[in-house]
Amino acid sequence: MMLPAENIKKIIIFRALQLGDMLCVIPAIRALKQAYPQAKITLAGLPWAKSFVNRFPQYFNSFLHFPGYPGLPEQEVDPLAFTAFLTEVQKQQFDLALQMQGNGSIVNPMVELFNANFTAGFCKKDHYTLDNGLFLQYPNHGSEIKRHLLLMEHLGISPQSSALEFPLTSEDEEDLMAVHLPLLKSQRYICIHPGSRGAWRQWPTAHFATLADYCIKKGFQVVLTGTKDELRIVEEVSRKMKFEPIIAAGKTNLGAMGVLIKNSFMLISNCTGVSHMAAAFKKSSIVISMDGEPDRWAPLDRELHYVIDWTVNPDFALVQQHLKSKLEAPAKVLS
């Protein structure tokens, strides 16, 4: 390793992004923890990510709420809160600060202000970066998972595997039970997640409705999943269906949704967050890539997960054909 374990006792990771983005770095953090097993790891992220840290106690020890920074679109900047955040980070005297947000063109000067003994991460050519040998020029190609494993390799840390994780607890099971969804036995239902964070990533609701009706014709229940903010899209899919689905959107928290996906027959979505959850559970899925970056964001196992780049090949018949192939002999799969 470029940085000996005896020198690294406290690590802060900066990644202030959403669920799918966070799940993609777990393989890298797993390798980091293997390399520095005694180190205490803090995540600096968006407010929701405190629950993410709690879900991965084997990797994270604490959480710091990042209050925004000029140029980052995920949340509005709170200058006073940022000043307090920076003061707290400096006070904790980290040995290593890892910039895992992106190419670093905006945030590398900020992460340098964390004042860790060592600062590492990604950088972009012709942009300011510490000249300490610990920065990797951002690999603007390939899977998001493998990009961060390349960063670990740059730091002399051997990857363990590229497998994703999403730990579930008995509390998650109880949370799903508390919703009282009228589900049949395990794997007799299909989760369809039609929501997304941007309108440009939204597959037509009529397409989701057609697939949902086909699943029901084949003897499966259909569960429409999503957040409260995605309820409008879910209800639009429901209105366009001929059959009645089970609507779980707005009723389940993240853990309960995880149990729902894990126990399903498969997932259909255009949302990277839930598709990475399905990958973690090794649960079959159909992923409609609407952002033109399937090689970056799609699950790695392309046999288990069917991925279509809708920006290049908007062929609904291909998606229907794949779904048909998955459902034509469900009795064999479910026995």
Short mmCIF file of C-alpha atoms in Angstrom, two decimals:
data_model
loop_
_atom_site.label_atom_id
_atom_site.label_comp_id
_atom_site.label_asym_id
_atom_site.label_seq_id
_atom_site.Cartn_x
_atom_site.Cartn_y
_atom_site.Cartn_z
CA MET A 1 0.00 0.00 0.00
CA MET A 2 1.15 3.54 -0.73
CA LEU A 3 0.08 4.55 2.80
CA PRO A 4 1.12 2.11 5.55
CA ALA A 5 -1.66 0.90 7.85
CA GLU A 6 0.09 2.23 10.94
CA ASN A 7 -0.25 5.76 9.53
CA ILE A 8 -3.96 5.51 8.76
CA LYS A 9 -6.24 5.37 11.80
CA LYS A 10 -9.00 7.79 10.77
CA ILE A 11 -10.44 8.06 7.24
CA ILE A 12 -13.08 10.41 5.86
CA ILE A 13 -14.81 9.60 2.57
CA PHE A 14 -16.50 12.39 0.66
CA ARG A 15 -19.38 11.20 -1.54
CA ALA A 16 -22.51 13.32 -1.32
CA LEU A 17 -24.76 11.46 -3.76
CA GLN A 18 -27.86 9.25 -3.95
CA LEU A 19 -28.52 5.56 -3.27
CA GLY A 20 -27.38 4.03 -6.56
CA ASP A 21 -24.18 6.08 -6.50
CA MET A 22 -23.47 4.99 -2.94
CA LEU A 23 -24.05 1.29 -3.55
CA CYS A 24 -21.56 1.40 -6.44
CA VAL A 25 -18.67 2.34 -4.13
CA ILE A 26 -19.26 -0.41 -1.56
CA PRO A 27 -16.82 -2.82 -3.29
CA ALA A 28 -14.11 -0.14 -3.10
CA ILE A 29 -14.88 0.62 0.54
CA ARG A 30 -14.85 -3.09 1.31
CA ALA A 31 -11.30 -3.25 -0.09
CA LEU A 32 -10.36 -0.11 1.85
CA LYS A 33 -11.58 -1.63 5.11
CA GLN A 34 -9.67 -4.84 4.38
CA ALA A 35 -6.50 -2.80 3.87
CA TYR A 36 -7.04 -0.66 6.99
CA PRO A 37 -9.03 -2.92 9.36
CA GLN A 38 -8.28 -0.81 12.44
CA ALA A 39 -9.15 2.51 10.84
CA LYS A 40 -12.33 4.38 11.78
CA ILE A 41 -14.17 5.42 8.60
CA THR A 42 -16.47 8.46 8.42
CA LEU A 43 -18.76 9.22 5.50
CA ALA A 44 -19.46 12.85 4.60
CA GLY A 45 -22.65 12.80 2.54
CA LEU A 46 -26.19 14.01 1.95
CA PRO A 47 -28.60 13.94 4.93
CA TRP A 48 -30.31 10.69 3.83
CA ALA A 49 -26.95 8.85 3.89
CA LYS A 50 -26.94 8.66 7.68
CA SER A 51 -29.25 5.67 7.28
CA PHE A 52 -26.84 4.28 4.69
CA VAL A 53 -24.01 4.41 7.22
CA ASN A 54 -26.22 2.66 9.78
CA ARG A 55 -26.92 -0.09 7.22
CA PHE A 56 -23.21 -0.76 6.73
CA PRO A 57 -21.69 -0.77 10.25
CA GLN A 58 -19.01 -3.20 9.08
CA TYR A 59 -17.55 -0.43 6.90
CA PHE A 60 -18.54 2.90 8.45
CA ASN A 61 -18.12 4.16 11.99
CA SER A 62 -19.70 7.59 11.76
CA PHE A 63 -21.47 10.10 9.53
CA LEU A 64 -21.12 13.82 8.87
CA HIS A 65 -23.88 15.75 7.14
CA PHE A 66 -22.42 17.64 4.18
CA PRO A 67 -24.38 20.91 3.76
CA GLY A 68 -23.63 21.64 0.10
CA TYR A 69 -20.95 23.43 -1.87
CA PRO A 70 -21.00 25.85 -4.83
CA GLY A 71 -21.22 23.96 -8.11
CA LEU A 72 -22.71 20.75 -6.69
CA PRO A 73 -26.35 20.32 -7.80
CA GLU A 74 -27.54 17.79 -5.21
CA GLN A 75 -28.59 20.39 -2.63
CA GLU A 76 -28.59 24.13 -2.01
CA VAL A 77 -25.52 25.60 -0.39
CA ASP A 78 -25.77 26.74 3.23
CA PRO A 79 -22.63 28.87 3.69
CA LEU A 80 -22.84 29.08 7.47
CA ALA A 81 -23.51 25.36 7.81
CA PHE A 82 -20.64 24.59 5.45
CA THR A 83 -18.27 26.66 7.58
CA ALA A 84 -19.36 24.72 10.67
CA PHE A 85 -19.00 21.43 8.75
CA LEU A 86 -15.46 22.28 7.66
CA THR A 87 -14.51 23.30 11.19
CA GLU A 88 -15.80 19.97 12.53
CA VAL A 89 -13.90 17.98 9.89
CA GLN A 90 -10.67 19.80 10.62
CA LYS A 91 -11.21 19.31 14.34
CA GLN A 92 -11.37 15.53 13.91
CA GLN A 93 -7.84 15.44 12.38
CA PHE A 94 -8.27 12.69 9.82
CA ASP A 95 -5.27 10.76 8.57
CA LEU A 96 -6.75 10.22 5.10
CA ALA A 97 -9.41 12.12 3.15
CA LEU A 98 -10.74 10.30 0.09
CA GLN A 99 -12.50 12.27 -2.66
CA MET A 100 -14.91 9.74 -4.23
CA GLN A 101 -17.45 12.24 -5.56
CA GLY A 102 -16.30 12.37 -9.18
CA ASN A 103 -13.53 13.85 -11.30
CA GLY A 104 -12.67 16.43 -8.65
CA SER A 105 -12.86 19.48 -10.88
CA ILE A 106 -15.16 21.20 -8.35
CA VAL A 107 -14.48 19.55 -5.01
CA ASN A 108 -10.76 18.73 -4.85
CA PRO A 109 -9.81 22.17 -3.44
CA MET A 110 -12.60 21.78 -0.88
CA VAL A 111 -11.49 18.30 0.22
CA GLU A 112 -7.94 19.60 0.58
CA LEU A 113 -9.35 22.01 3.19
CA PHE A 114 -10.33 19.00 5.31
CA ASN A 115 -6.67 19.24 6.36
CA ALA A 116 -6.13 15.48 6.57
CA ASN A 117 -2.57 14.20 6.77
CA PHE A 118 -3.08 12.65 3.32
CA THR A 119 -5.64 13.51 0.65
CA ALA A 120 -6.40 11.17 -2.25
CA GLY A 121 -9.02 10.57 -4.90
CA PHE A 122 -9.85 11.34 -8.49
CA CYS A 123 -8.62 14.29 -10.49
CA LYS A 124 -9.17 15.81 -13.92
CA LYS A 125 -6.43 16.78 -16.30
CA ASP A 126 -5.61 20.51 -16.32
CA HIS A 127 -7.56 21.11 -13.09
CA TYR A 128 -6.02 21.89 -9.72
CA THR A 129 -5.00 18.81 -7.74
CA LEU A 130 -2.48 18.14 -4.98
CA ASP A 131 0.72 16.84 -6.53
CA ASN A 132 1.25 14.03 -4.03
CA GLY A 133 0.92 10.92 -6.21
CA LEU A 134 -2.32 9.90 -4.48
CA PHE A 135 -4.71 11.12 -7.16
CA LEU A 136 -5.88 9.07 -10.15
CA GLN A 137 -6.91 10.81 -13.35
CA TYR A 138 -10.63 10.14 -13.54
CA PRO A 139 -11.34 7.13 -15.81
CA ASN A 140 -14.25 8.49 -17.83
CA HIS A 141 -15.23 5.03 -19.06
CA GLY A 142 -16.51 1.73 -17.74
CA SER A 143 -18.61 0.80 -14.73
CA GLU A 144 -18.93 3.13 -11.76
CA ILE A 145 -18.07 0.14 -9.58
CA LYS A 146 -14.83 -0.57 -11.42
CA ARG A 147 -13.82 3.09 -11.57
CA HIS A 148 -13.60 3.17 -7.78
CA LEU A 149 -11.83 -0.17 -7.63
CA LEU A 150 -9.24 1.37 -9.97
CA LEU A 151 -8.77 4.14 -7.41
CA MET A 152 -8.11 1.53 -4.74
CA GLU A 153 -5.58 -0.18 -7.01
CA HIS A 154 -3.89 3.18 -7.60
CA LEU A 155 -3.45 3.44 -3.83
CA GLY A 156 -1.97 -0.06 -3.70
CA ILE A 157 -5.12 -1.64 -2.26
CA SER A 158 -6.18 -4.98 -3.72
CA PRO A 159 -9.88 -5.26 -4.64
CA GLN A 160 -11.78 -8.07 -2.90
CA SER A 161 -14.59 -8.38 -5.47
CA SER A 162 -16.99 -6.24 -7.49
CA ALA A 163 -20.06 -7.69 -5.76
CA LEU A 164 -22.62 -5.24 -4.40
CA GLU A 165 -24.24 -5.48 -0.97
CA PHE A 166 -27.45 -4.34 0.66
CA PRO A 167 -27.72 -5.79 4.19
CA LEU A 168 -31.22 -6.42 5.52
CA THR A 169 -32.32 -6.62 9.14
CA SER A 170 -35.22 -8.09 11.08
CA GLU A 171 -36.45 -4.51 11.48
CA ASP A 172 -36.67 -4.22 7.69
CA GLU A 173 -38.79 -7.37 7.63
CA GLU A 174 -41.05 -5.95 10.34
CA ASP A 175 -41.39 -2.65 8.47
CA LEU A 176 -42.61 -4.48 5.37
CA MET A 177 -45.02 -6.60 7.39
CA ALA A 178 -46.44 -3.42 8.95
CA VAL A 179 -47.52 -2.16 5.52
CA HIS A 180 -49.87 -5.16 5.12
CA LEU A 181 -49.43 -5.59 1.38
CA PRO A 182 -51.68 -8.39 0.07
CA LEU A 183 -48.79 -10.47 -1.25
CA LEU A 184 -48.91 -14.13 -2.09
CA LYS A 185 -46.05 -16.48 -1.26
CA SER A 186 -42.44 -15.48 -1.90
CA GLN A 187 -41.50 -14.84 -5.53
CA ARG A 188 -45.08 -14.88 -6.83
CA TYR A 189 -44.87 -11.17 -7.51
CA ILE A 190 -42.85 -8.81 -9.71
CA CYS A 191 -41.70 -5.37 -8.59
CA ILE A 192 -42.08 -2.57 -11.10
CA HIS A 193 -40.39 0.70 -10.19
CA PRO A 194 -41.38 3.39 -12.73
CA GLY A 195 -39.99 6.44 -10.95
CA SER A 196 -36.75 8.33 -11.53
CA ARG A 197 -35.13 11.51 -10.25
CA GLY A 198 -35.24 13.36 -13.57
CA ALA A 199 -37.93 13.63 -16.24
CA TRP A 200 -35.34 12.85 -18.93
CA ARG A 201 -34.82 9.44 -17.30
CA GLN A 202 -38.50 8.56 -17.26
CA TRP A 203 -39.56 5.63 -19.44
CA PRO A 204 -43.14 6.08 -20.76
CA THR A 205 -45.67 5.03 -18.15
CA ALA A 206 -47.71 3.29 -20.87
CA HIS A 207 -44.79 0.90 -21.44
CA PHE A 208 -44.63 0.06 -17.73
CA ALA A 209 -48.40 -0.49 -17.72
CA THR A 210 -48.23 -2.89 -20.68
CA LEU A 211 -45.49 -4.94 -19.04
CA ALA A 212 -47.36 -4.97 -15.74
CA ASP A 213 -50.53 -6.28 -17.40
CA TYR A 214 -48.53 -9.02 -19.13
CA CYS A 215 -47.02 -10.11 -15.80
CA ILE A 216 -50.48 -10.37 -14.26
CA LYS A 217 -51.75 -12.38 -17.24
CA LYS A 218 -48.92 -14.81 -16.56
CA GLY A 219 -50.10 -15.38 -13.01
CA PHE A 220 -47.94 -12.95 -11.09
CA GLN A 221 -48.95 -10.17 -8.79
CA VAL A 222 -47.46 -6.79 -9.69
CA VAL A 223 -46.18 -4.45 -7.00
CA LEU A 224 -45.61 -0.85 -8.05
CA THR A 225 -42.82 0.55 -5.88
CA GLY A 226 -41.46 4.04 -5.35
CA THR A 227 -41.04 6.92 -2.94
CA LYS A 228 -43.76 9.37 -1.90
CA ASP A 229 -42.39 11.79 -4.48
CA GLU A 230 -42.86 9.14 -7.18
CA LEU A 231 -46.46 8.34 -6.26
CA ARG A 232 -47.83 10.46 -9.11
CA ILE A 233 -45.93 8.39 -11.68
CA VAL A 234 -46.96 5.15 -10.01
CA GLU A 235 -50.63 6.15 -10.04
CA GLU A 236 -50.33 7.08 -13.72
CA VAL A 237 -49.03 3.59 -14.50
CA SER A 238 -51.87 2.08 -12.49
CA ARG A 239 -54.50 4.11 -14.38
CA LYS A 240 -53.16 2.87 -17.71
CA MET A 241 -53.30 -0.78 -16.66
CA LYS A 242 -56.16 -3.16 -17.44
CA PHE A 243 -55.59 -5.13 -14.24
CA GLU A 244 -55.19 -3.94 -10.66
CA PRO A 245 -51.67 -3.78 -9.22
CA ILE A 246 -50.56 -3.57 -5.60
CA ILE A 247 -49.32 -0.05 -4.90
CA ALA A 248 -46.45 0.05 -2.41
CA ALA A 249 -45.13 3.47 -3.44
CA GLY A 250 -44.99 5.89 -0.55
CA LYS A 251 -45.72 3.13 1.96
CA THR A 252 -42.32 1.46 2.31
CA ASN A 253 -39.05 2.79 3.65
CA LEU A 254 -35.76 1.83 2.04
CA GLY A 255 -35.26 -1.29 4.12
CA ALA A 256 -38.80 -2.56 3.52
CA MET A 257 -38.36 -1.96 -0.19
CA GLY A 258 -35.17 -4.01 -0.03
CA VAL A 259 -37.06 -6.96 1.47
CA LEU A 260 -39.76 -6.54 -1.17
CA ILE A 261 -37.23 -6.70 -4.01
CA LYS A 262 -35.26 -9.56 -2.48
CA ASN A 263 -38.37 -11.73 -2.15
CA SER A 264 -39.74 -10.90 -5.60
CA PHE A 265 -39.44 -12.91 -8.80
CA MET A 266 -37.78 -10.00 -10.59
CA LEU A 267 -37.56 -6.21 -10.90
CA ILE A 268 -38.41 -3.92 -13.82
CA SER A 269 -37.15 -0.34 -13.54
CA ASN A 270 -35.51 2.71 -15.05
CA CYS A 271 -33.98 3.73 -11.73
CA THR A 272 -30.37 2.91 -10.91
CA GLY A 273 -30.89 2.83 -7.14
CA VAL A 274 -33.26 -0.13 -7.09
CA SER A 275 -31.44 -1.85 -9.94
CA HIS A 276 -28.29 -1.91 -7.79
CA MET A 277 -30.35 -3.30 -4.92
CA ALA A 278 -31.51 -6.10 -7.23
CA ALA A 279 -27.88 -6.70 -8.22
CA ALA A 280 -26.91 -6.94 -4.55
CA PHE A 281 -29.61 -9.59 -4.00
CA LYS A 282 -28.68 -11.37 -7.27
CA LYS A 283 -32.29 -10.85 -8.29
CA SER A 284 -33.13 -10.89 -12.00
CA SER A 285 -34.09 -7.53 -13.48
CA ILE A 286 -34.91 -5.54 -16.59
CA VAL A 287 -33.26 -2.12 -16.58
CA ILE A 288 -34.24 0.59 -19.05
CA SER A 289 -31.27 2.94 -19.33
CA MET A 290 -32.57 6.43 -20.11
CA ASP A 291 -29.40 8.45 -19.48
CA GLY A 292 -27.22 7.02 -22.25
CA GLU A 293 -24.68 5.57 -19.78
CA PRO A 294 -25.59 1.90 -19.34
CA ASP A 295 -21.95 0.85 -19.29
CA ARG A 296 -21.43 3.10 -16.27
CA TRP A 297 -24.58 2.52 -14.23
CA ALA A 298 -26.06 -0.84 -15.22
CA PRO A 299 -25.48 -4.00 -13.15
CA LEU A 300 -22.35 -5.90 -14.14
CA ASP A 301 -24.00 -9.30 -14.63
CA ARG A 302 -25.68 -8.89 -18.02
CA GLU A 303 -27.05 -12.44 -18.00
CA LEU A 304 -29.02 -11.90 -14.81
CA HIS A 305 -29.87 -8.29 -15.64
CA TYR A 306 -31.21 -7.37 -19.07
CA VAL A 307 -30.21 -3.79 -19.90
CA ILE A 308 -31.37 -1.78 -22.90
CA ASP A 309 -29.99 1.63 -23.82
CA TRP A 310 -33.20 3.44 -24.75
CA THR A 311 -31.30 6.44 -26.10
CA VAL A 312 -29.77 4.24 -28.80
CA ASN A 313 -32.30 1.45 -29.30
CA PRO A 314 -35.85 2.47 -28.21
CA ASP A 315 -37.40 -0.87 -29.16
CA PHE A 316 -40.27 -1.82 -26.88
CA ALA A 317 -40.66 -5.17 -28.64
CA LEU A 318 -37.20 -6.21 -27.43
CA VAL A 319 -38.14 -5.52 -23.83
CA GLN A 320 -41.41 -7.43 -24.24
CA GLN A 321 -39.57 -10.34 -25.79
CA HIS A 322 -37.11 -10.54 -22.92
CA LEU A 323 -39.87 -10.37 -20.32
CA LYS A 324 -41.73 -13.14 -22.13
CA SER A 325 -38.62 -15.33 -22.05
CA LYS A 326 -38.34 -14.79 -18.29
CA LEU A 327 -41.97 -15.62 -17.56
CA GLU A 328 -42.82 -18.36 -20.04
CA ALA A 329 -41.84 -21.14 -17.60
CA PRO A 330 -42.20 -19.60 -14.13
CA ALA A 331 -43.31 -22.82 -12.48
CA LYS A 332 -39.85 -24.30 -12.96
CA VAL A 333 -38.21 -21.24 -11.44
CA LEU A 334 -40.58 -20.96 -8.52
CA SER A 335 -40.70 -24.60 -7.52
#
